[in-house]
mmCIF file of C-alpha atoms and ligand atoms in Angstrom:
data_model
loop_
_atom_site.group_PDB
_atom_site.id
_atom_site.type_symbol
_atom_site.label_atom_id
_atom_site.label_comp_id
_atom_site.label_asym_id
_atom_site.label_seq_id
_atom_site.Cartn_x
_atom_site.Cartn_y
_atom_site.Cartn_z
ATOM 1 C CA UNK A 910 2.595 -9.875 -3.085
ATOM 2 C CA UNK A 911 1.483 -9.949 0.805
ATOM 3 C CA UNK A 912 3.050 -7.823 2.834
ATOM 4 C CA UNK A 913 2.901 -6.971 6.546
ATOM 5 C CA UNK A 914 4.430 -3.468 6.889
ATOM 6 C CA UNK A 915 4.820 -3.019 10.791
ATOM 7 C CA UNK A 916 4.779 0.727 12.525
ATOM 8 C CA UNK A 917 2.142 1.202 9.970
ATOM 9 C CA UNK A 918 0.291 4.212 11.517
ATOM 10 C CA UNK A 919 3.675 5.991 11.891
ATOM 11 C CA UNK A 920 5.170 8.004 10.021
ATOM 12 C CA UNK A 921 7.309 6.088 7.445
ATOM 13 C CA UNK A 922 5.119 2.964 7.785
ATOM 14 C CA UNK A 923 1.922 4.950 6.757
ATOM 15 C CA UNK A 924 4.050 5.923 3.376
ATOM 16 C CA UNK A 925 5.541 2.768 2.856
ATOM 17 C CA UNK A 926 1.713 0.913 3.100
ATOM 18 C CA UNK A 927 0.378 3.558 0.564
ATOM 19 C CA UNK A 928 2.578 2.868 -1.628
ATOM 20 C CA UNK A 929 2.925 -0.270 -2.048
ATOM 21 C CA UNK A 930 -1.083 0.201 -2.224
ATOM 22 C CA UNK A 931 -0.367 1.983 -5.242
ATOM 23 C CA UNK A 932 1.882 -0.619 -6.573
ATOM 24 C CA UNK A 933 -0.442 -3.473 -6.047
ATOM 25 C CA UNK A 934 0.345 -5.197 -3.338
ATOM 26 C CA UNK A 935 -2.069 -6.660 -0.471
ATOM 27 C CA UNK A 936 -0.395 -4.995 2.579
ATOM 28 C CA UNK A 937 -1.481 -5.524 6.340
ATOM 29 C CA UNK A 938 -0.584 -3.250 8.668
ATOM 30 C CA UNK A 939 -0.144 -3.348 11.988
ATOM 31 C CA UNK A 940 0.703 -0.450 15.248
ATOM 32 C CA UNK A 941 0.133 -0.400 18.664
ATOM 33 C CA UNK A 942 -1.094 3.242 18.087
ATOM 34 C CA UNK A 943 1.100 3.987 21.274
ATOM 35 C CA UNK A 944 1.336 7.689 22.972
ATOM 36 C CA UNK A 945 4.657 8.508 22.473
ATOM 37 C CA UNK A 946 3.233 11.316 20.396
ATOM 38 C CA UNK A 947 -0.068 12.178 18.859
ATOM 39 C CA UNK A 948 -2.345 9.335 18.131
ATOM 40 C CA UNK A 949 -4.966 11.787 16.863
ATOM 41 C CA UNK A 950 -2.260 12.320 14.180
ATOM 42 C CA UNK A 951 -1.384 8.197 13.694
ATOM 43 C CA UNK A 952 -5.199 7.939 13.289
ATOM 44 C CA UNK A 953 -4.905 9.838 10.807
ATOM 45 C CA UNK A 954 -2.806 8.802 8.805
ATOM 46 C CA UNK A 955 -4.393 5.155 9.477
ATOM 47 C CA UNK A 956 -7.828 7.137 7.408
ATOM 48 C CA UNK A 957 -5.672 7.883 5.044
ATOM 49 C CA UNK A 958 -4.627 4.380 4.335
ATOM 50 C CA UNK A 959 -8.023 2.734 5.218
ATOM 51 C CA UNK A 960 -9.152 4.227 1.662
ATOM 52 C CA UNK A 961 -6.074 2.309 -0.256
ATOM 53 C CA UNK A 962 -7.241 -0.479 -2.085
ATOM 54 C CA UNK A 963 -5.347 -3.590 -0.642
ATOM 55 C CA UNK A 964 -5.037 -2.262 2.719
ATOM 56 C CA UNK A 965 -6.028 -3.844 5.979
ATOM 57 C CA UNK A 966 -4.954 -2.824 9.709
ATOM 58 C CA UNK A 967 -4.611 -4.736 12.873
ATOM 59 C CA UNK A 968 -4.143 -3.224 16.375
ATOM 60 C CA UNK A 969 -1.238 -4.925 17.682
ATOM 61 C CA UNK A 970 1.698 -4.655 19.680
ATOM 62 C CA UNK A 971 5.073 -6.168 18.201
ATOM 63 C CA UNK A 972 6.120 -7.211 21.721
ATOM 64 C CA UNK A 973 3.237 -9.819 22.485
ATOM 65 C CA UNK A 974 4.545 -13.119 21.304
ATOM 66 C CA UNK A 975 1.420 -15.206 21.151
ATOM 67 C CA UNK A 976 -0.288 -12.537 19.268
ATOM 68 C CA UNK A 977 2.710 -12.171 17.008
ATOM 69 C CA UNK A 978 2.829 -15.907 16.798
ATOM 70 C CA UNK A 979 -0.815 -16.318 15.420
ATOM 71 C CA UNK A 980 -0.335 -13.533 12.671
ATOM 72 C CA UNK A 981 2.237 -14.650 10.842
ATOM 73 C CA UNK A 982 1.002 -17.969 11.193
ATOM 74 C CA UNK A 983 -2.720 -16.994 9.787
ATOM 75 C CA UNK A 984 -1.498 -14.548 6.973
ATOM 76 C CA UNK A 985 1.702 -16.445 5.413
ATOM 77 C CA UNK A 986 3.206 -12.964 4.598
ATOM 78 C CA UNK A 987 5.885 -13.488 1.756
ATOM 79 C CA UNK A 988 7.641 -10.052 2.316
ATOM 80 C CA UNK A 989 7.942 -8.073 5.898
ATOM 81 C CA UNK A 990 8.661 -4.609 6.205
ATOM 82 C CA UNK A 991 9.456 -4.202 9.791
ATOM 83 C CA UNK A 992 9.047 -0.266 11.060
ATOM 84 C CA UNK A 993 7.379 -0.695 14.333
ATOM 85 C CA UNK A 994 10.265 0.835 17.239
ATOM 86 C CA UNK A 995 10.220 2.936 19.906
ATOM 87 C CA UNK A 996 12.181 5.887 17.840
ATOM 88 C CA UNK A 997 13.930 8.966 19.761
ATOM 89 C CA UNK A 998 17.293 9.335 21.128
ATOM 90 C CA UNK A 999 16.322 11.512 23.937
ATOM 91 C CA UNK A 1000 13.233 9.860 25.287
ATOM 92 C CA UNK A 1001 15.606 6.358 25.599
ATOM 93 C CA UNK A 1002 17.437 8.249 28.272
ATOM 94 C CA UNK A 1003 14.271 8.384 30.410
ATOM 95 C CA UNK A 1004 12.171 5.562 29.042
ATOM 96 C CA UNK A 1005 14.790 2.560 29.098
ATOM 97 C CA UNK A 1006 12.114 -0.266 29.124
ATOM 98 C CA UNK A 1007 9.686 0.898 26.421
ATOM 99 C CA UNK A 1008 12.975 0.238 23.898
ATOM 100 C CA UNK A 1009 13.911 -3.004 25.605
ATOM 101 C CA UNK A 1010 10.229 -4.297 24.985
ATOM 102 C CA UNK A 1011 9.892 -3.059 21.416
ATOM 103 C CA UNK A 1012 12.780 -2.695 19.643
ATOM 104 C CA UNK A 1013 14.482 -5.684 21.194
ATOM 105 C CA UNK A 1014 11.710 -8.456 22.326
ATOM 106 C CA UNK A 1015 9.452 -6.826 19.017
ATOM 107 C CA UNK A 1016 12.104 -7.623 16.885
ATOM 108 C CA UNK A 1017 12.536 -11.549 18.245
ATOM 109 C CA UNK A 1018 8.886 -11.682 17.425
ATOM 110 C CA UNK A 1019 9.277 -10.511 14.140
ATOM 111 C CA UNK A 1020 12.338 -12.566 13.480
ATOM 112 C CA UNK A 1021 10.719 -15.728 14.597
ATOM 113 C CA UNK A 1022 7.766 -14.752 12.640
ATOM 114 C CA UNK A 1023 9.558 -14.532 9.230
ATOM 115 C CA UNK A 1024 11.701 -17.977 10.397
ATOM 116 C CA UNK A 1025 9.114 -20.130 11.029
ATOM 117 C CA UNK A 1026 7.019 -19.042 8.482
ATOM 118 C CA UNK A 1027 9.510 -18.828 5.667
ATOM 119 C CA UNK A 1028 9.201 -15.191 4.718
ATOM 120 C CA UNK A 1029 11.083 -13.924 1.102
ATOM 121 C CA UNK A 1030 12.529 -11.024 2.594
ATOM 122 C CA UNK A 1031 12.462 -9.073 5.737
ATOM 123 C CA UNK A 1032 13.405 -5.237 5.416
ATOM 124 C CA UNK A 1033 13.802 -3.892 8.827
ATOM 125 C CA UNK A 1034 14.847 -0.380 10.117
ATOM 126 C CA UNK A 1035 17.760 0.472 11.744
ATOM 127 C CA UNK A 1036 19.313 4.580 11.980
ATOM 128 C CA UNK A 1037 22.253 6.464 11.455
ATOM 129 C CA UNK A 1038 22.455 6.285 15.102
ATOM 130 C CA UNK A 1039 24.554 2.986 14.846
ATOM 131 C CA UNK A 1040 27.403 5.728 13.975
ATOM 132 C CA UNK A 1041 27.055 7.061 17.163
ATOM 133 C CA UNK A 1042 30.594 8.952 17.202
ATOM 134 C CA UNK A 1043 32.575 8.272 14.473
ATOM 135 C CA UNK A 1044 34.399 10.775 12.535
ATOM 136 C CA UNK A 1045 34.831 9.578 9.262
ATOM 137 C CA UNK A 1046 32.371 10.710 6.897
ATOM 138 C CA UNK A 1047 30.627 10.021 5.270
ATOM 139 C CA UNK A 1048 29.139 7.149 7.228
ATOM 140 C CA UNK A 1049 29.478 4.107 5.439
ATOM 141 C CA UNK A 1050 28.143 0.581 5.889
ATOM 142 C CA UNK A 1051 31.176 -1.272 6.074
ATOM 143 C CA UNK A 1052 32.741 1.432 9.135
ATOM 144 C CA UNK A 1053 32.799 0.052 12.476
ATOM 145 C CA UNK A 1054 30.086 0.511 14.836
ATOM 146 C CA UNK A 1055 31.084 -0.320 18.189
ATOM 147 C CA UNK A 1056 30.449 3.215 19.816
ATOM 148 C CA UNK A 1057 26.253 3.853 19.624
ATOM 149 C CA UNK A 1058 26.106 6.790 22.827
ATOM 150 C CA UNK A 1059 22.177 6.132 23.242
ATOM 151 C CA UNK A 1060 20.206 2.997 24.111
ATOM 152 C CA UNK A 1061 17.919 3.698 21.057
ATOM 153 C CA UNK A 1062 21.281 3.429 18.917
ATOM 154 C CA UNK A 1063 22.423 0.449 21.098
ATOM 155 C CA UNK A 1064 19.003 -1.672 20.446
ATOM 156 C CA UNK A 1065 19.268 -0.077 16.426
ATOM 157 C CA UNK A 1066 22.946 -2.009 16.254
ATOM 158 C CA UNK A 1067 21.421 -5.137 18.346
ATOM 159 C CA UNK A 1068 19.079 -5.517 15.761
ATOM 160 C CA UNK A 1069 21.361 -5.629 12.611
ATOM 161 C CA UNK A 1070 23.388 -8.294 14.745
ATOM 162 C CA UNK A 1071 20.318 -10.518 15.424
ATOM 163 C CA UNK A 1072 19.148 -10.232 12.137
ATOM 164 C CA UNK A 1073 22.314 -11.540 10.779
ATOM 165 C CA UNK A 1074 22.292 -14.117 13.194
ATOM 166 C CA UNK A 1075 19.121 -15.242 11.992
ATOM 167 C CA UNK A 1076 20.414 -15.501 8.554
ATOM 168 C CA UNK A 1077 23.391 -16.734 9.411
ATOM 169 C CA UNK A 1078 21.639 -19.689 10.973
ATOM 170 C CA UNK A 1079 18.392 -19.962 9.038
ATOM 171 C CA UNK A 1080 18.898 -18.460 6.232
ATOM 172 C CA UNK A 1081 16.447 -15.891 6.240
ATOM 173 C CA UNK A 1082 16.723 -13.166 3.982
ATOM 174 C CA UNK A 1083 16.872 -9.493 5.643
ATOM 175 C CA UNK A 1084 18.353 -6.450 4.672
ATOM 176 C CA UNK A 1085 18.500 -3.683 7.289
ATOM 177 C CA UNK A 1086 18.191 -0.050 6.195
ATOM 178 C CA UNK A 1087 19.962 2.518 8.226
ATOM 179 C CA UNK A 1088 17.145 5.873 7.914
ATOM 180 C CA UNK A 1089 19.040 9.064 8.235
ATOM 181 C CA UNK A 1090 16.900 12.026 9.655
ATOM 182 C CA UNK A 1091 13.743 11.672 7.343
ATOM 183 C CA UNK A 1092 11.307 14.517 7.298
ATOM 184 C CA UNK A 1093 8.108 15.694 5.082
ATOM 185 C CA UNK A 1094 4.478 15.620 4.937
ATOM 186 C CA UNK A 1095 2.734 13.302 7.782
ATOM 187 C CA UNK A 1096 6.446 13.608 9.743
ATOM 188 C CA UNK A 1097 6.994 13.328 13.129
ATOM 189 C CA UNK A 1098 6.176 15.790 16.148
ATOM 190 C CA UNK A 1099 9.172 14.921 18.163
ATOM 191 C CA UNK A 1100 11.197 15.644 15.615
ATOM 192 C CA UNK A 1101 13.283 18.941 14.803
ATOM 193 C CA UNK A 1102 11.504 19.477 11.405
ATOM 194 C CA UNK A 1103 8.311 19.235 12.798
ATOM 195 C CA UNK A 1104 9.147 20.996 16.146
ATOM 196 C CA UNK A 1105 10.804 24.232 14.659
ATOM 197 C CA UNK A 1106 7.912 24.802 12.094
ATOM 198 C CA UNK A 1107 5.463 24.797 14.816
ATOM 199 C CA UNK A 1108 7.232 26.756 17.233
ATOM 200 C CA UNK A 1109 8.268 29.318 14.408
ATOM 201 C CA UNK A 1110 4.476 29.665 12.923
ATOM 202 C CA UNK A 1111 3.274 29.822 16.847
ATOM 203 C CA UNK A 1112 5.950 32.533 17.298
ATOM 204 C CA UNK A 1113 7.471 30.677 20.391
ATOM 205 C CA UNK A 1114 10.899 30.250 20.595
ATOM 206 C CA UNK A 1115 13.061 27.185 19.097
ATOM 207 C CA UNK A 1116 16.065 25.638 21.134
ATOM 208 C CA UNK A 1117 19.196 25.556 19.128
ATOM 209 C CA UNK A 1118 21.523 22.636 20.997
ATOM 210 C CA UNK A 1119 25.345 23.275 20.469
ATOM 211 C CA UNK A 1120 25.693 26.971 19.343
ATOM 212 C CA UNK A 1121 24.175 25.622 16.050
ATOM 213 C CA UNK A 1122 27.345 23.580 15.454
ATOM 214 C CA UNK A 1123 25.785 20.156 14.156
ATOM 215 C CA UNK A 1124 24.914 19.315 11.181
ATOM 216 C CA UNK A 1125 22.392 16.149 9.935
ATOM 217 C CA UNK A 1126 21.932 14.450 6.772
ATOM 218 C CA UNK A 1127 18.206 15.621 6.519
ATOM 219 C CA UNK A 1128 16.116 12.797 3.932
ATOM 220 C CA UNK A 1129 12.998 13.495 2.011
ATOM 221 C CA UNK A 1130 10.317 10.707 2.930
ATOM 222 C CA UNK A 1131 9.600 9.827 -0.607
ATOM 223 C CA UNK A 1132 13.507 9.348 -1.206
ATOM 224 C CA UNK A 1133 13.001 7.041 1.703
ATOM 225 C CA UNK A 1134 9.913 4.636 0.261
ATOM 226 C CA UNK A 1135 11.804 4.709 -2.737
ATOM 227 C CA UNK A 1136 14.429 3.483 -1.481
ATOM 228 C CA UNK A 1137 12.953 0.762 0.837
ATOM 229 C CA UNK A 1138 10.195 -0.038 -1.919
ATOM 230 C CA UNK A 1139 13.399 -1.268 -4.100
ATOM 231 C CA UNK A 1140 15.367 -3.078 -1.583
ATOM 232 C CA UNK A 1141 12.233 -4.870 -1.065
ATOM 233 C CA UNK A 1142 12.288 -5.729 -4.560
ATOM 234 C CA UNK A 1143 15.767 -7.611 -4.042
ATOM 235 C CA UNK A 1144 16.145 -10.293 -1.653
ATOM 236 C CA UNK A 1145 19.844 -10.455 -0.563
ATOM 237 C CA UNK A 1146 22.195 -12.813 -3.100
ATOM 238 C CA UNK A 1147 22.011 -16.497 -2.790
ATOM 239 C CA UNK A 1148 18.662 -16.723 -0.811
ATOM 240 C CA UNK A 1149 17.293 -18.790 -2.873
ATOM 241 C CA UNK A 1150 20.119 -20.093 -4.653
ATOM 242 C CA UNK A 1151 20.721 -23.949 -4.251
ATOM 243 C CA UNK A 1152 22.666 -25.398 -0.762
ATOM 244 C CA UNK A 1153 26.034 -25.093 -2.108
ATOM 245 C CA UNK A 1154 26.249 -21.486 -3.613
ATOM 246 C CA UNK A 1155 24.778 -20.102 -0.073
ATOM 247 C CA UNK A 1156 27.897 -19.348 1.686
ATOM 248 C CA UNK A 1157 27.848 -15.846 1.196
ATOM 249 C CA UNK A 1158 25.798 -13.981 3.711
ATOM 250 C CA UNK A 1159 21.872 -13.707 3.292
ATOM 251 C CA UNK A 1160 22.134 -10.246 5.251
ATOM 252 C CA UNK A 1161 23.089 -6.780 4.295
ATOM 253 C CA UNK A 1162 22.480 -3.386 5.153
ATOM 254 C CA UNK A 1163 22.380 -0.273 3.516
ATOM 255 C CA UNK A 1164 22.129 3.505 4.645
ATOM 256 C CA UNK A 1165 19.005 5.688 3.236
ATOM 257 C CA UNK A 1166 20.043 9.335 3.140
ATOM 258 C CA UNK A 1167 20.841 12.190 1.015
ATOM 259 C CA UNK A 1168 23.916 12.331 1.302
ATOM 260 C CA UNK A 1169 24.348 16.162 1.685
ATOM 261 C CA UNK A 1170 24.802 17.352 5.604
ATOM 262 C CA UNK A 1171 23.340 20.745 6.365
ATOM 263 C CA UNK A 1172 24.095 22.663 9.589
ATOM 264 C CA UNK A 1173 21.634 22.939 11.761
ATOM 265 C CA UNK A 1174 21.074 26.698 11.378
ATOM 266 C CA UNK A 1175 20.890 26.519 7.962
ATOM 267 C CA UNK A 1176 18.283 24.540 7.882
ATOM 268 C CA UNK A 1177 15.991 26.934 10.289
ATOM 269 C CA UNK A 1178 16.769 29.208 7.470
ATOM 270 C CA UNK A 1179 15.234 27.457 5.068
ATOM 271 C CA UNK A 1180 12.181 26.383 7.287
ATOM 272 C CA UNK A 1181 12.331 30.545 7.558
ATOM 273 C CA UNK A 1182 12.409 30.860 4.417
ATOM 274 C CA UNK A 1183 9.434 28.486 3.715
ATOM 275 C CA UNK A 1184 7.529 29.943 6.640
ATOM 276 C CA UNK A 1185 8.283 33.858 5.613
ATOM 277 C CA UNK A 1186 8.235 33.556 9.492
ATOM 278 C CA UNK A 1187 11.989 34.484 11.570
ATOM 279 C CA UNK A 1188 12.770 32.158 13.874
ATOM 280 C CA UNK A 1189 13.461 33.233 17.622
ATOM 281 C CA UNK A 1190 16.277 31.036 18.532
ATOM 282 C CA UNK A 1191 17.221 30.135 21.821
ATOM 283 C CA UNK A 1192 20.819 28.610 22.027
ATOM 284 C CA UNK A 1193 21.231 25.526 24.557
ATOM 285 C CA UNK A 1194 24.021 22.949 25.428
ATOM 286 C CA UNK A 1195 24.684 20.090 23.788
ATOM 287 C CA UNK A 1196 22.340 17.028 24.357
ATOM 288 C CA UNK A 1197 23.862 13.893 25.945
ATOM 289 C CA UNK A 1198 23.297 11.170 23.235
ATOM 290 C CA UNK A 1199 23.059 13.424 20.366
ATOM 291 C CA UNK A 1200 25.988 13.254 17.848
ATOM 292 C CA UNK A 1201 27.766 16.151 16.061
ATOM 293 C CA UNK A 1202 27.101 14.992 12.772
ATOM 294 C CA UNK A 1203 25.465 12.502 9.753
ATOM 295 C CA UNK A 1204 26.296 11.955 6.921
ATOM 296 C CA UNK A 1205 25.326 8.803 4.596
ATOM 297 C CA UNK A 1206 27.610 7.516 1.933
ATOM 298 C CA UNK A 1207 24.887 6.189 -0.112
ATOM 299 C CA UNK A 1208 26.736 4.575 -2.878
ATOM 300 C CA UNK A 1209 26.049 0.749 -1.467
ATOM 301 C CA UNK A 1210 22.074 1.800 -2.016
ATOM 302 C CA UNK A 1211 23.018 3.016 -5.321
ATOM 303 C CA UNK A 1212 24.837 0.466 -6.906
ATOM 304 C CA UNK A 1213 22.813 -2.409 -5.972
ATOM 305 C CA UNK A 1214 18.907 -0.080 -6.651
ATOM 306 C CA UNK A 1215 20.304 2.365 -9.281
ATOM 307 C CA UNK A 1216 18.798 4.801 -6.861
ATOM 308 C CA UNK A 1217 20.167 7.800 -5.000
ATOM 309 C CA UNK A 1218 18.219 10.144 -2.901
ATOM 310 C CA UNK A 1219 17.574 13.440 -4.239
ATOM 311 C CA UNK A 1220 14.778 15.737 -3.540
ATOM 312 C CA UNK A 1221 16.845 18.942 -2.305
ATOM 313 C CA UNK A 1222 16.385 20.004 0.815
ATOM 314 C CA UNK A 1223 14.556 23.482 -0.097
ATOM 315 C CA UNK A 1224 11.913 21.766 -2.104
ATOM 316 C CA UNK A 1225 11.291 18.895 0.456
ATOM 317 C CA UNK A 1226 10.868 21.341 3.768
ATOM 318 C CA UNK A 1227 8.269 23.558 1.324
ATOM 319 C CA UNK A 1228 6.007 20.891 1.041
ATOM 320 C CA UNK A 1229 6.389 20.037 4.614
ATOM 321 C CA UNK A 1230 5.289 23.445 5.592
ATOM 322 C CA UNK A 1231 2.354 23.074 3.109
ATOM 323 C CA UNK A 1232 1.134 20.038 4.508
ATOM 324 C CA UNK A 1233 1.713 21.729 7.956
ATOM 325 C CA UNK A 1234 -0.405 24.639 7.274
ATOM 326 C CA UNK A 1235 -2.808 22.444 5.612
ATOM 327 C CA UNK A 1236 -3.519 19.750 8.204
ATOM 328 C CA UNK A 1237 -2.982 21.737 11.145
ATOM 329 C CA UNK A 1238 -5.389 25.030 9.490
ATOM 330 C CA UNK A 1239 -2.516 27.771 10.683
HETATM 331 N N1 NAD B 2132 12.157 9.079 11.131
HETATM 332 C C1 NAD B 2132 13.497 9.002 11.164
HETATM 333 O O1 NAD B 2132 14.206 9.996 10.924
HETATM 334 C C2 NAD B 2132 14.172 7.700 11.466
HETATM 335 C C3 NAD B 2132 15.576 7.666 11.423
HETATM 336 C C4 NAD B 2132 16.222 6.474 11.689
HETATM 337 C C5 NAD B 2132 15.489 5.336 11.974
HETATM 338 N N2 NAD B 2132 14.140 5.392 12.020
HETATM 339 C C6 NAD B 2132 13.403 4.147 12.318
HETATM 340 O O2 NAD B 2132 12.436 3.958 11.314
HETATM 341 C C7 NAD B 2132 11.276 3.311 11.856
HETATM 342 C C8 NAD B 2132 10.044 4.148 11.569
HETATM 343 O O3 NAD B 2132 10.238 5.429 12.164
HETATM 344 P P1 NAD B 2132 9.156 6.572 12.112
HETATM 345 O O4 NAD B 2132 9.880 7.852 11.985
HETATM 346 O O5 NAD B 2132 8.088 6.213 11.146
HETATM 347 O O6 NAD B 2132 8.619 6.486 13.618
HETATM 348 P P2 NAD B 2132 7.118 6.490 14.168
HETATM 349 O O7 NAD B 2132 7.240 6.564 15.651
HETATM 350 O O8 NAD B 2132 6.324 7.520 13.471
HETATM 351 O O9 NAD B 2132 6.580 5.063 13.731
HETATM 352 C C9 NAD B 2132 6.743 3.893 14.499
HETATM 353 C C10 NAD B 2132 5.371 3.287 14.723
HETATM 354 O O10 NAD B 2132 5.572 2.073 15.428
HETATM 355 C C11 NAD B 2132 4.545 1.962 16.389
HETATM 356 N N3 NAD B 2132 5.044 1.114 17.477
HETATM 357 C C12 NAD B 2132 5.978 1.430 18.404
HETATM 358 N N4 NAD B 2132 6.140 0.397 19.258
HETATM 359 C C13 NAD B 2132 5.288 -0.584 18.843
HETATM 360 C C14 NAD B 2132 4.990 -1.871 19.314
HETATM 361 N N5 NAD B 2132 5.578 -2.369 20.415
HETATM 362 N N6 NAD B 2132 4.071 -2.619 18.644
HETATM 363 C C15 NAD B 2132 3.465 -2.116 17.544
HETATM 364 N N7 NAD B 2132 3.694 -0.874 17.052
HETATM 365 C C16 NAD B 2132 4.601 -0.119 17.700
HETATM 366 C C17 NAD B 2132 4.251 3.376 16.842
HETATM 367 O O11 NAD B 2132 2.939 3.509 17.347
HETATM 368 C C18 NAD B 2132 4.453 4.167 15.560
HETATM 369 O O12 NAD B 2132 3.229 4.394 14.891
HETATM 370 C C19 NAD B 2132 11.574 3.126 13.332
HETATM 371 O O13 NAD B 2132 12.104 1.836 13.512
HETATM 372 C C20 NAD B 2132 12.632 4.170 13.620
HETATM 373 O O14 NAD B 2132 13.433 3.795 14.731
HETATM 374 C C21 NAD B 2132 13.458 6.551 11.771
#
C-alpha cells in the first residue's frame, strides 16, 4: 500500500517508515527537520531510511496548507500515519505558538488531506498526556480526560476530538494511539532516557524532579511500531460497511504502553546498571506540567491486535545504551 508516514525523520516516524519498508509498502515521508533538537541526528536517521527500498522523503512542514494541499492531492495516499508534532511537555510552557501551528493547524491539514482525498485509514498520535491528573490507574481509554495540565496535552486531547469530528461527519476512518513514554535506539535527546545516559557516561550530574517519587510507564520502540503497524492493518468497524450499518463510530483510540510503571529511580538504576556507570543525582522540585504517574491499561490494544507490549524494561534500556555508545563513539 502507499503510505505517507508524517514526523518521518523523528524518532518514531523513522521506525515506523523502516518498517513498513520491510513489510512492503511504498512509504513517503515527510519532516520539517525542525531544531527542536538535533537535526544532525534526524538526518540521520533520514540516511538510514534513504537506503529502504520503497522509501521516498519530502521536506515539508505539516502547517503549510497549500503545500499540504498539493501532496495529498498528487500522491493519493491510501493509509496516513500522522507523527509529525511539536512533542515535549516542558518546552510548551515556553514555546506556546510552535504547538498551536503544528499540532493544531498541522493536524487540520492532515485531516483535510485524508477527507478530500478519501484516505483508508488515518493513524495519528496522541500521549498519555491526555491523562494529565487522574488517579485511577491504570489509564484507560474510556476514563475521562477533561484535566490535560500542559498545552502539549491540551492540543494531544484537541486532536482526538477533531479527529472524531471528522469521522463523525465524513466518515473518515482514524484511530488515535495514545504513546506512553517510548524509548530505545534512535530515541530522543530531550527525553529522560536519552538525557540520563548521556549525563551518566559524561559523568555530569542528572536532575531527579520530585525526590524520585514518579513513576512512568516506560515503552520499548519496537513494542510501539508493532503496535501502530497493526492498528494500521485495521481500519475502525463499519468504514466501509454499507450506509445503513455505519452508525457506530468510525473513530477509536487506543493507548500503546507496557503496562508496567517503574519509579523513576529505579529506572536510573537500571540505566546504571547498563552503563556500569553510578549516576550522580541531583534532586529538584517538581516540574509544573509534569504528572506523578502513567500507567496504560493496554487491554483495548490487545483485544482488538492480539498484541501486548512486552520487551522488559532491562533488555530494552541495554540496547539503548548500545546504540548510544555506538552512534555517539563514547
Ligand atoms: N516519544 C514519546 O514518548 C511520545 C509519547 C507520546 C506521544 N508522542 C507523540 O508521537 C509523535 C512522534 O513523537 P517522537 O517521539 O517521534 O517525536 P520527534 O520529535 O522525534 O518526531 C516528530 C517529528 O516531527 C517533525 N515535525 C515537527 N513539527 C513539524 C511540522 N510542523 N511539519 C513537519 N514535521 C514536523 C519533527 O522535525 C520531528 O522529526 C508525536 O506526535 C509525539 O507528540 C511521543
Amino acid at each position: 500500500m502507499k503510505f505517507l508516514v508524517t514526523g518521518a525523520a523523528g524518532f518514531i516516524g523513522f521506525h515506523t517508515a523502516m518498517r513498513l519498508c520491510r513489510l512492503g509498502h511504498e512509504v513517503l515521508g515527510i519532516d520539517n527537520l525542525n531544531d527542536y533538537y538535533s537535526v544532525d541526528l534526524k538526518l540521520a536517521r533520514l540516511a538510514r531510511l534513504q537506503d529502504a527500498p520503497g522509501f521516498s522523503f519530502r521536506k515539508l512542514d505539516i502547517a503549510d496548507r497549500d503545500a499540504m494541499r498539493a501532496l495529498f492531492d498528487e500522491q493519493r495516499f491510501e493509509r496516513v500515519i500522522h507523527l509529525a508534532a511539536q512533542a515535549g511537555v516542558r518546552y510548551s510552557l515556553d514555546n506556546p505558538h510552535v504547538y498551536a501551528d503544528s499540532n493544531l493547524s498541522g493536524f487540520v491539514n492532515v485531516l483535510e488531506g485524508c477527507r478530500q482525498t478519501n484516505v483508508g485509514h488515518l493513524a495519528y498520535a496522541s500521549s498519555s498526556s491526555v491523562y494529565g491528573t487522574n488517579a485511577k490507574v491504570p489509564f484507560a481509554v474510556e476514563d475521562a480526560v477533561d484535566n490535560p495540565i500542559s498545552l502539549y496535552a491540551a492540543t494531544k486531547r484537541a486532536n482526538e476530538l477533531m479527529a472524531h469530528t471528522y469521522a463523525h461527519l465524513y466518515r473518515l476512518p482514524t484511530t488515535g494511539l495514545r504513546f506512553f513514554t517510548v524509548y530505545g535506539p534512535w530515541g530522543r535527546p530531550d527525553m529522560a532516557p536519552f538525557k540520563f545516559t548521556k549525563a551518566i557516561l559524561e559523568g555530569q550530574p542528572i536532575d531527579i524532579y520530585n525526590g524520585g517519587e514518579m513513576s512512568r510507564d516506560f515503552t520499548y520502540i519496537d513494542d510501539v511500531v508493532e503496535g501502530i503497524v497493526r492498528i494500521q492493518d485495521c481500519p475502525p468497524p463499519y468504514a466501509n460497511e454499507p450506509e445503513e450499518l455505519r452508525r457506530g463510530a468510525t473513530d477509536r483510540l487506543f493507548n500503546i504502553g507496557l503496562g508496567s510503571p517503574v519509579r523513576l529511580l529505579d529506572f536510573v538504576a537500571c540505566i546504571e546498571s547498563a552503563t556500569g556507570v553510578e549516576a550522580i543525582k541531583q534532586m529538584k522540585p517538581m516540574q509544573p506540567g509534569d504528572v506523578l504517574q502513567t500507567w496504560a491499561d493496554v487491554g483495548a490494544l490487545a483485544s482488538r491486535t492480539g498484541f501486548r507490549p512486552a520487551t522488559p524494561l532491562h533488555e530494552g534500556v541495554a540496547r539503548f545504551v548500545d546504540w548510544y555508545r555506538t552512534f555517539y563513539g563514547v
